[in-house]
Coordinates of C-alpha atoms in Angstrom, one line a residue:
M295 CA 0.0 0.0 0.0
S296 CA 1.4 3.4 -1.0
R297 CA 1.7 6.2 1.6
T298 CA -1.2 8.1 -0.1
D299 CA -3.4 5.0 0.0
D300 CA -2.5 4.4 3.6
L301 CA -3.4 8.0 4.5
R302 CA -6.6 7.8 2.6
H303 CA -7.4 4.6 4.5
R304 CA -6.8 6.3 7.9
L305 CA -8.7 9.5 6.9
E306 CA -11.8 8.1 5.2
P307 CA -13.7 6.8 8.2
L308 CA -12.9 9.9 10.2
V309 CA -14.2 12.2 7.4
R310 CA -17.3 10.1 7.0
E311 CA -18.0 10.5 10.7
L312 CA -17.7 14.3 10.5
Y313 CA -19.2 15.0 7.1
P314 CA -21.6 12.2 6.2
A315 CA -23.3 14.4 3.5
N316 CA -20.1 15.0 1.5
P317 CA -17.2 12.8 2.7
G318 CA -15.6 12.5 -0.8
E319 CA -15.3 16.2 -1.3
V320 CA -13.7 16.7 2.2
L321 CA -11.4 13.8 1.8
D322 CA -10.2 15.0 -1.6
G323 CA -9.5 18.4 0.0
L324 CA -7.4 16.9 2.8
L325 CA -5.4 14.7 0.4
A326 CA -4.9 17.8 -1.9
L327 CA -3.4 19.6 1.1
A328 CA -1.2 16.6 1.9
R329 CA 0.1 16.6 -1.7
S330 CA 0.7 20.3 -1.7
W331 CA 2.7 20.3 1.5
A332 CA 4.5 17.0 1.0
P333 CA 7.6 18.5 -0.8
T334 CA 8.1 21.1 1.9
L335 CA 7.7 18.5 4.7
A336 CA 9.9 15.8 3.0
D337 CA 12.8 16.4 5.5
A338 CA 10.7 17.1 8.5
A339 CA 11.1 13.8 10.4
R340 CA 11.8 14.4 14.1
S341 CA 13.4 12.2 16.7
R342 CA 11.4 10.9 19.7
P343 CA 11.7 12.8 23.0
D344 CA 14.1 11.3 25.5
E345 CA 15.5 12.0 29.0
G346 CA 17.3 15.0 27.7
T347 CA 14.2 16.7 26.3
A348 CA 12.9 19.7 28.2
Y349 CA 10.8 22.6 27.0
L350 CA 10.9 26.3 28.0
I351 CA 7.5 28.0 27.8
T352 CA 7.8 31.7 26.8
Y353 CA 6.2 34.5 25.0
G354 CA 7.9 35.8 21.9
D355 CA 8.2 39.2 23.6
A356 CA 9.1 37.9 27.1
F357 CA 12.4 39.9 26.8
R358 CA 12.9 43.4 25.4
R359 CA 16.0 45.4 24.4
A360 CA 15.9 48.8 22.7
G361 CA 16.5 48.7 18.9
E362 CA 15.9 44.9 18.6
T363 CA 12.9 42.8 17.6
P364 CA 11.7 40.8 20.7
L365 CA 12.3 37.5 18.9
H366 CA 15.9 38.5 18.2
T367 CA 16.3 39.5 21.9
L368 CA 14.8 36.2 23.0
A369 CA 17.3 34.3 20.9
D370 CA 20.1 36.3 22.5
V371 CA 18.8 35.6 26.1
L372 CA 18.5 31.9 25.3
R373 CA 22.1 31.8 24.0
T374 CA 23.5 33.9 26.8
H375 CA 21.7 32.6 29.9
V376 CA 19.7 29.5 29.1
R377 CA 22.0 27.8 26.6
D378 CA 21.4 24.1 26.4
A379 CA 19.5 23.8 29.7
V380 CA 16.4 23.2 27.5
T381 CA 16.1 21.5 24.1
D382 CA 12.8 22.9 23.0
V383 CA 11.3 26.4 23.1
H384 CA 7.5 26.7 23.2
L385 CA 6.5 30.0 21.8
L386 CA 3.1 31.2 22.9
P387 CA 1.1 32.7 20.0
I388 CA 3.4 34.6 17.6
N389 CA 0.6 35.9 15.4
P390 CA -0.9 39.4 15.1
W391 CA -3.5 39.7 17.9
T392 CA -6.0 42.1 19.5
S393 CA -6.6 40.5 23.0
D394 CA -5.7 38.0 25.6
D395 CA -2.0 38.5 25.2
G396 CA -1.9 36.8 21.9
F397 CA -4.8 34.4 22.0
G398 CA -7.2 36.7 20.1
V399 CA -5.5 35.8 16.8
I400 CA -6.0 38.1 13.7
D401 CA -4.1 35.9 11.2
H402 CA -2.8 32.4 12.0
R403 CA -0.4 32.4 9.0
E404 CA 1.6 35.6 9.9
V405 CA 4.1 36.5 12.5
N406 CA 3.2 39.6 14.5
P407 CA 5.5 42.3 13.1
E408 CA 5.9 43.7 16.6
L409 CA 7.7 40.4 17.5
G410 CA 9.7 40.0 14.4
S411 CA 9.4 37.8 11.3
W412 CA 9.6 34.2 10.2
D413 CA 13.4 34.8 9.7
D414 CA 13.6 35.4 13.5
I415 CA 11.7 32.1 14.1
A416 CA 14.2 30.4 11.8
D417 CA 17.1 31.9 13.8
L418 CA 15.7 30.4 17.0
R419 CA 15.6 27.0 15.4
N420 CA 19.4 27.1 15.1
D421 CA 19.7 26.4 18.8
H422 CA 16.5 24.8 19.9
A423 CA 13.6 22.8 18.5
L424 CA 10.4 24.8 18.3
A425 CA 6.8 24.3 19.6
L426 CA 4.3 26.7 18.1
D427 CA 0.9 27.5 19.4
F428 CA -2.1 26.8 17.2
V429 CA -5.2 28.7 18.5
A430 CA -7.5 26.5 16.4
N431 CA -10.7 27.2 18.3
H432 CA -11.2 30.9 17.7
V433 CA -10.1 34.1 16.0
S434 CA -10.0 37.8 16.9
G435 CA -13.0 40.0 16.0
S436 CA -10.5 41.7 13.7
S437 CA -9.7 38.5 11.8
P438 CA -10.2 38.7 8.0
W439 CA -12.2 35.5 8.3
F440 CA -14.6 37.0 10.8
L441 CA -14.9 40.3 9.0
A442 CA -15.6 38.5 5.7
W443 CA -18.2 36.4 7.4
L444 CA -19.9 39.6 8.8
A445 CA -19.8 41.0 5.3
R446 CA -21.6 37.9 4.0
D447 CA -18.7 36.9 1.7
P448 CA -19.9 33.5 0.4
R449 CA -16.3 32.1 0.7
Y450 CA -16.7 32.4 4.5
A451 CA -20.3 31.3 4.9
G452 CA -20.6 29.0 7.9
Y453 CA -17.2 29.9 9.3
F454 CA -18.8 30.9 12.6
L455 CA -21.6 29.6 14.7
E456 CA -24.8 31.7 15.0
P457 CA -26.9 29.6 17.2
G458 CA -30.7 29.9 16.6
D459 CA -33.4 29.6 19.1
D460 CA -33.6 25.8 18.5
F461 CA -29.9 25.4 19.4
D462 CA -30.0 24.0 23.0
T463 CA -27.1 25.4 25.0
A464 CA -28.4 24.5 28.5
S465 CA -25.6 21.9 29.1
V466 CA -22.7 23.8 27.6
V467 CA -19.5 23.7 29.8
R468 CA -17.8 27.1 30.1
P469 CA -14.3 28.2 31.2
R470 CA -15.6 31.8 31.7
T471 CA -18.5 33.7 33.2
S472 CA -18.9 36.0 30.2
P473 CA -21.9 35.5 27.9
L474 CA -21.7 32.5 25.5
V475 CA -23.1 34.5 22.6
H476 CA -22.2 38.1 21.6
E477 CA -23.7 40.4 19.0
Y478 CA -21.8 42.1 16.2
R479 CA -22.9 44.7 13.7
R480 CA -22.7 43.6 10.0
P481 CA -21.7 46.2 7.3
D482 CA -25.3 46.3 6.1
G483 CA -26.5 47.4 9.5
T484 CA -28.0 44.1 10.6
V485 CA -26.8 42.3 13.8
A486 CA -25.1 38.9 13.8
R487 CA -24.8 36.6 16.8
A488 CA -21.7 34.5 17.3
W489 CA -20.6 31.8 19.7
T490 CA -17.8 33.1 22.0
T491 CA -16.4 30.5 24.4
F492 CA -13.7 32.8 25.8
G493 CA -15.1 36.3 25.3
P494 CA -16.3 38.9 22.8
D495 CA -13.0 39.2 20.9
Q496 CA -12.4 35.4 20.6
I497 CA -15.0 34.2 18.2
D498 CA -15.2 30.4 17.8
V499 CA -14.8 29.0 14.3
D500 CA -17.3 26.3 13.2
P501 CA -15.5 23.3 11.7
R502 CA -18.9 21.7 11.0
T503 CA -18.3 23.7 7.8
P504 CA -15.8 21.6 5.8
A505 CA -13.9 24.7 4.5
V506 CA -13.1 25.6 8.1
L507 CA -11.4 22.2 8.7
L508 CA -9.4 22.6 5.5
D509 CA -8.3 26.1 6.4
L510 CA -7.3 24.9 9.9
T511 CA -5.4 21.9 8.5
D512 CA -3.5 24.2 6.1
V513 CA -2.5 26.4 9.0
L514 CA -1.3 23.3 11.0
L515 CA 0.8 22.0 8.2
G516 CA 2.2 25.4 7.6
Y517 CA 3.5 25.6 11.1
V518 CA 5.3 22.2 10.7
A519 CA 6.7 23.4 7.4
R520 CA 8.1 26.4 9.2
G521 CA 10.0 24.1 11.5
A522 CA 7.7 23.3 14.4
R523 CA 8.6 20.0 16.0
T524 CA 5.6 20.4 18.4
V525 CA 2.3 22.0 17.7
R526 CA 0.2 22.9 20.8
L527 CA -3.6 22.7 20.1
D528 CA -4.9 25.5 22.4
A529 CA -8.3 25.0 24.0
I530 CA -8.9 22.2 21.6
G531 CA -11.7 20.6 23.6
Y532 CA -14.2 23.3 22.7
L533 CA -13.7 23.0 18.9
W534 CA -16.9 21.2 17.9
K535 CA -20.4 22.3 19.1
E536 CA -23.7 20.4 18.9
S537 CA -27.1 21.3 20.2
G538 CA -28.1 19.7 23.4
T539 CA -24.6 18.7 24.4
T540 CA -21.8 20.0 26.6
S541 CA -20.0 21.2 23.5
I542 CA -16.7 20.1 25.0
H543 CA -14.7 16.9 24.2
L544 CA -17.3 15.8 21.6
P545 CA -16.5 12.7 19.5
Q546 CA -16.2 15.0 16.5
T547 CA -13.4 17.0 18.2
H548 CA -11.5 13.8 18.8
A549 CA -12.0 12.9 15.2
V550 CA -10.4 16.2 14.1
V551 CA -7.4 15.5 16.3
R552 CA -7.1 12.0 14.8
I553 CA -7.2 13.5 11.2
W554 CA -4.4 15.9 12.1
R555 CA -2.4 13.1 13.7
A556 CA -2.8 10.9 10.6
L557 CA -1.6 13.7 8.3
L558 CA 1.5 14.5 10.5
D559 CA 2.4 10.8 10.9
A560 CA 2.3 10.5 7.1
L561 CA 4.0 13.8 6.1
A562 CA 6.3 14.7 9.0
P563 CA 6.9 11.6 11.2
G564 CA 7.9 12.4 14.8
T565 CA 6.1 15.8 14.8
L566 CA 4.3 16.1 18.2
L567 CA 0.7 17.1 18.7
L568 CA 0.2 18.5 22.2
T569 CA -3.4 19.0 23.4
E570 CA -4.3 21.7 25.9
T571 CA -7.4 20.8 27.8
N572 CA -7.6 22.4 31.3
V573 CA -10.2 20.0 32.6
P574 CA -10.6 17.1 35.1
H575 CA -8.0 14.4 34.6
A576 CA -10.3 11.7 33.3
D577 CA -11.4 14.0 30.4
N578 CA -7.9 15.3 29.8
I579 CA -6.4 11.8 29.1
T580 CA -9.1 11.0 26.5
Y581 CA -7.0 13.0 24.0
F582 CA -4.4 10.2 23.9
G583 CA -7.1 8.2 22.0
N584 CA -5.8 4.7 21.7
G585 CA -2.3 5.8 22.5
S586 CA -1.2 6.1 18.9
D587 CA -3.9 8.0 17.0
E588 CA -4.5 11.3 18.8
A589 CA -2.2 13.5 20.9
N590 CA 1.5 12.6 21.3
M591 CA 1.5 14.6 24.5
V592 CA -1.2 15.7 26.9
Y593 CA -0.8 18.3 29.6
Q594 CA -0.6 17.1 33.2
F595 CA -3.0 19.8 34.4
A596 CA -3.4 18.0 37.8
L597 CA 0.3 18.2 38.6
P598 CA 0.6 22.0 39.4
P599 CA -2.2 22.2 41.9
L600 CA -1.3 18.9 43.5
V601 CA 2.4 19.8 43.9
L602 CA 1.3 23.2 45.4
H603 CA -1.1 21.5 47.7
A604 CA 1.7 19.2 48.9
F605 CA 3.9 22.2 49.8
V606 CA 1.1 24.2 51.4
T607 CA 0.1 21.3 53.7
G608 CA 3.5 19.6 54.1
R609 CA 1.9 16.3 53.0
A610 CA 2.4 14.5 49.7
T611 CA -0.5 12.1 50.2
A612 CA -2.9 13.5 47.5
L613 CA 0.0 14.0 45.0
S614 CA 1.2 10.4 45.6
A615 CA -2.3 8.9 45.4
W616 CA -2.8 10.6 42.0
A617 CA 0.6 9.7 40.7
D618 CA 0.0 6.1 41.6
G619 CA -2.3 5.9 38.6
I620 CA 0.0 7.6 36.1
G621 CA 2.2 5.3 33.9
P622 CA 3.4 4.8 30.4
V623 CA 0.9 5.5 27.6
S624 CA 2.5 4.1 24.4
E625 CA 5.7 4.2 22.4
T626 CA 4.6 7.4 20.8
A627 CA 2.6 9.1 23.5
T628 CA 3.5 10.5 26.9
W629 CA 2.7 13.2 29.4
F630 CA 3.6 16.9 29.2
N631 CA 4.5 18.0 32.7
F632 CA 4.6 21.6 34.0
L633 CA 4.1 23.6 37.1
A634 CA 3.8 27.2 35.9
S635 CA 2.6 28.7 32.7
H636 CA 1.3 31.8 31.1
D637 CA -2.1 30.9 32.6
G638 CA -3.1 30.4 36.2
I639 CA -3.0 27.2 38.2
G640 CA -6.1 25.2 37.1
I641 CA -8.4 24.0 39.8
R642 CA -10.9 22.0 37.7
P643 CA -8.3 19.2 37.2
T644 CA -8.4 18.6 41.0
E645 CA -12.0 17.4 40.9
G646 CA -12.1 14.0 42.5
L647 CA -8.4 14.5 43.7
L648 CA -8.7 17.2 46.3
T649 CA -11.6 18.0 48.7
D650 CA -13.3 21.4 48.8
D651 CA -11.4 22.2 52.0
D652 CA -8.1 21.3 50.1
R653 CA -9.0 23.7 47.3
A654 CA -10.0 26.4 49.8
L655 CA -6.4 26.2 51.2
L656 CA -5.0 26.9 47.8
V657 CA -7.3 29.8 47.3
E658 CA -6.3 31.2 50.7
R659 CA -2.6 30.9 49.9
T660 CA -3.1 32.6 46.6
L661 CA -4.9 35.5 48.1
A662 CA -2.5 35.8 51.0
R663 CA 0.4 36.2 48.5
G664 CA -1.4 38.9 46.6
G665 CA -2.8 36.8 43.8
R666 CA -6.4 36.6 42.4
V667 CA -8.9 33.8 41.8
S668 CA -10.7 33.4 38.4
M669 CA -14.1 31.9 38.2
A670 CA -16.0 29.8 35.6
R671 CA -19.6 29.0 35.1
R672 CA -20.6 25.3 35.6
A673 CA -23.1 23.5 33.4
D674 CA -25.7 23.9 36.2
G675 CA -25.4 27.7 36.1
T676 CA -23.4 28.1 39.3
E677 CA -19.9 29.5 39.5
G678 CA -16.8 27.7 40.7
V679 CA -13.1 28.4 41.0
Y680 CA -11.4 28.0 37.6
E681 CA -7.8 28.9 38.3
L682 CA -5.5 30.6 40.7
N683 CA -3.7 33.6 39.3
T684 CA -0.3 33.9 40.9
N685 CA 3.4 33.3 40.4
Y686 CA 4.2 29.7 41.2
L687 CA 7.3 30.3 43.2
D688 CA 5.6 32.9 45.3
A689 CA 2.6 30.6 45.9
L690 CA 5.0 27.9 47.3
V691 CA 6.2 30.3 50.0
D692 CA 4.5 30.7 53.4
P693 CA 3.2 34.3 53.7
E694 CA 4.8 34.4 57.2
D695 CA 8.3 33.4 55.9
D696 CA 11.0 35.8 57.1
D697 CA 13.1 35.4 53.9
P698 CA 10.6 34.8 51.0
D699 CA 13.2 35.0 48.3
A700 CA 15.4 32.3 49.8
S701 CA 12.4 30.2 50.5
A702 CA 11.2 30.6 46.9
V703 CA 14.5 29.1 45.7
T704 CA 14.5 26.3 48.2
R705 CA 10.9 25.3 47.6
G706 CA 11.0 26.1 43.9
L707 CA 13.9 23.7 43.3
A708 CA 12.3 21.0 45.3
A709 CA 9.0 21.4 43.4
H710 CA 10.9 21.2 40.1
A711 CA 12.8 18.1 41.3
I712 CA 9.3 16.5 41.3
L713 CA 8.5 17.9 37.9
L714 CA 11.7 16.6 36.4
S715 CA 11.5 13.1 37.9
V716 CA 7.9 12.0 37.1
I717 CA 7.1 10.2 33.8
G718 CA 6.7 12.5 30.8
V719 CA 8.4 15.5 29.2
P720 CA 9.1 18.5 31.5
A721 CA 8.3 22.1 30.6
V722 CA 9.6 25.0 32.6
Y723 CA 8.0 28.5 32.5
Y724 CA 10.5 31.3 31.8
H725 CA 9.6 33.1 35.0
S726 CA 10.3 30.0 37.1
L727 CA 13.6 29.3 35.3
L728 CA 14.7 32.9 36.0
G729 CA 13.3 33.2 39.5
S730 CA 10.8 36.0 38.8
G731 CA 8.3 37.2 41.3
Q732 CA 4.7 38.1 40.6
D733 CA 3.9 41.3 38.7
R734 CA 1.1 42.8 40.8
E735 CA 1.5 46.2 39.2
G736 CA 0.9 44.7 35.7
M737 CA -2.1 42.8 36.9
E738 CA -3.7 45.8 38.6
Q739 CA -3.0 48.3 35.8
S740 CA -4.5 46.0 33.2
D741 CA -7.1 44.4 35.4
I742 CA -6.2 41.1 33.7
A743 CA -5.6 38.5 36.5
R744 CA -3.2 36.4 34.4
R745 CA -0.8 39.3 33.9
I746 CA 0.5 38.7 37.4
N747 CA 2.7 36.0 35.9
R748 CA 3.3 37.5 32.4
A749 CA 5.8 40.3 33.0
V750 CA 8.0 41.4 30.2
L751 CA 11.7 41.5 31.3
D752 CA 14.3 44.0 30.2
A753 CA 17.1 41.8 28.8
D754 CA 20.0 44.0 30.0
L755 CA 18.5 44.5 33.5
L756 CA 18.0 40.7 33.7
A757 CA 21.7 40.2 33.0
E758 CA 22.5 42.4 36.0
E759 CA 19.9 40.8 38.2
L760 CA 21.2 37.3 37.4
S761 CA 24.5 38.4 39.0
A762 CA 23.1 40.4 41.9
S763 CA 19.9 38.5 42.8
P764 CA 20.3 35.2 44.8
R765 CA 16.7 34.4 43.8
R766 CA 17.3 34.7 40.1
S767 CA 20.7 33.1 40.1
G768 CA 19.6 30.4 42.5
M769 CA 16.7 29.2 40.4
L770 CA 18.6 29.4 37.1
E771 CA 21.7 27.6 38.3
G772 CA 19.8 25.1 40.4
L773 CA 17.4 24.2 37.5
R774 CA 20.3 24.1 35.0
H775 CA 22.1 21.6 37.2
L776 CA 18.9 19.4 37.6
L777 CA 18.3 19.5 33.9
E778 CA 21.9 18.7 33.1
T779 CA 21.8 15.7 35.5
R780 CA 18.5 14.6 34.1
R781 CA 19.8 14.2 30.6
T782 CA 22.3 11.6 31.8
L783 CA 19.7 9.4 33.4
P784 CA 17.9 6.9 31.1
A785 CA 15.5 6.1 34.0
L786 CA 14.0 9.5 33.4
S787 CA 13.0 8.8 29.8
P788 CA 9.5 10.2 29.1
F789 CA 8.5 6.6 28.4
A790 CA 10.1 4.7 31.3
A791 CA 7.8 3.2 33.9
Q792 CA 7.3 4.6 37.3
S793 CA 6.0 3.4 40.7
I794 CA 5.2 5.5 43.7
E795 CA 6.8 4.7 47.1
H796 CA 4.8 5.6 50.2
L797 CA 7.8 6.2 52.6
D798 CA 6.4 9.0 54.7
E799 CA 3.5 11.4 54.2
R800 CA 5.9 14.3 54.1
V801 CA 7.8 13.0 51.1
F802 CA 7.0 12.4 47.5
A803 CA 8.9 9.4 46.2
V804 CA 8.8 8.0 42.7
R805 CA 10.8 5.0 41.4
R806 CA 11.6 5.3 37.7
A807 CA 12.5 2.3 35.4
P808 CA 11.9 -0.1 38.3
G809 CA 13.5 -3.5 38.0
T810 CA 16.1 -2.3 35.4
A811 CA 19.7 -1.5 35.6
D812 CA 18.8 2.2 35.2
E813 CA 16.5 2.2 38.2
L814 CA 16.3 5.5 40.1
L815 CA 14.4 6.7 43.2
A816 CA 13.6 10.4 43.4
V817 CA 12.6 11.5 46.9
V818 CA 11.4 15.1 47.7
N819 CA 10.6 16.4 51.2
V820 CA 7.6 18.7 50.8
S821 CA 7.6 19.8 54.4
G822 CA 9.5 22.2 56.6
H823 CA 10.7 19.5 58.8
E824 CA 13.8 17.2 58.6
V825 CA 12.8 13.7 57.5
A826 CA 14.8 10.6 58.1
L827 CA 14.2 7.5 56.0
P828 CA 15.9 4.6 57.9
G829 CA 17.2 1.8 55.8
L830 CA 17.3 3.8 52.6
R831 CA 20.8 4.2 51.3
G832 CA 22.6 4.9 48.0
T833 CA 24.2 7.6 45.9
D834 CA 22.5 10.9 45.2
V835 CA 23.2 11.5 41.5
V836 CA 22.3 15.2 41.9
T837 CA 25.2 15.9 44.3
G838 CA 27.3 12.7 43.8
R839 CA 27.1 12.1 47.6
S840 CA 27.0 8.6 49.0
M841 CA 24.4 8.3 51.7
E842 CA 24.4 5.6 54.3
Q843 CA 21.0 6.8 55.4
V844 CA 18.8 9.3 53.6
L845 CA 18.2 12.4 55.8
L846 CA 16.3 15.1 54.0
A847 CA 16.5 18.7 55.2
P848 CA 13.3 20.8 55.0
F849 CA 12.3 20.8 51.3
G850 CA 15.4 18.7 50.5
Y851 CA 15.5 16.2 47.6
V852 CA 17.6 13.4 46.2
W853 CA 17.7 11.3 43.0
L854 CA 19.0 8.1 44.5
R855 CA 20.7 5.1 43.0
V856 CA 19.6 2.8 45.7
E857 CA 21.9 0.3 47.3
P858 CA 20.6 -2.8 49.1
S859 CA 20.1 -2.4 52.8
T860 CA 22.5 -4.2 55.1
P861 CA 20.9 -6.9 57.3

């Protein structure tokens, strides 16, 4: 069977599921896209992630320097300070935008000229693999697609969903408290209504119209042609809407992801699809499909709040209980692990994992440290906590601590020792790597809660602070050492098995590659008390120190090559 025939075989049932009225036309359109992009993608095969793989999450304009494009400045900061501590750089939306710090996309195919150009993107690829953000679910109100739809351009008929009175939205799950539908003035003076999951300047596209799927697919393949080793599918769970349903995680959405996976497997083997679904764990993991036909990586959204909960309470019991159920997925799929990101710390993923009292503790810590709490509307019409808006390092620190900066480094490195030791691929947010604190001024001036952890850094001032600030230098050097150590340890492969050890409620302990010659035991003290673990001995590969008995200082950690206990 030829590659084209194999691709047709994989795509045809998915297309029939989505478009039973005209499957042949849509299938032909997808295969035509595959043929047109195939020459550009011929050399796009990528290697599988391994224990050396680590992502840096950053905005294209995270760093500024007068007289330079921000993407050029970013490349310089990476070369000067980050170097090979990470292998991959995840660029949050690089497109022209009007809202939500990049997620209200005007044109998916262009680079925001205020950031730089595709040449700047290519320059970044000289040192690091790239992950690009694909905001597939929605566009800006200034998008040419939306403006053409408002103008009744027949080319864009059906591109956006204008639900009628017979469209039942009673069960729709929302990540926001804003109205689900907003009104817009057409050029002819009439009013259009459009579905807006995230707000009035983020209008959802409607892939029930085949031309929408083809346009989105063309954008996806274009990102890979531009060198993306990973494509992050932002808010993908909301892509397909049907009357009378929750309009989240519908079978049709999964079918779209499978179509894209099939195309990438055929055209650019090894390209990674990363699904972003900030939802309860059981829903989140459905995007693995059967382990080989949907996402290559799925965000571990439960990890950030559970690690924070462990440090707030000094007990790792909830974290350990959850991690007990996490293991290998397949030879081509694994977890995408993170603690901090451009968004807040999601609380919905803790449903069934933490109690209401546990979640209240996290809310209390966030508010005590100057953060905010964002709400979302549930399907029953009530509101609940959606996310905590704070800087992760600051959230780890007790508000009563006498030296919060020193504590942020001690606890921050311990938390990241967990991140880097559990199964999956780790991703570190740029503010965590560089020891930043929260930007309350930016949050208050903009009245955007997420701005508390999105500060833009002056590149030259950063260089000075990395020399003068123990918090900045402590996090960067500490994380660099952990990442350098990690890449030498096959036990920490994203695909190696793990088992959780219940040694003491104050510690999180994970055994990687158990029963193999590479076996490693990572143990992290999440409490402010010294913890002794009698009978556990070995060599800590982080420090090279041989330990006759493991004695962990408050918030101490070891990655241990275990030696048998003496009788």
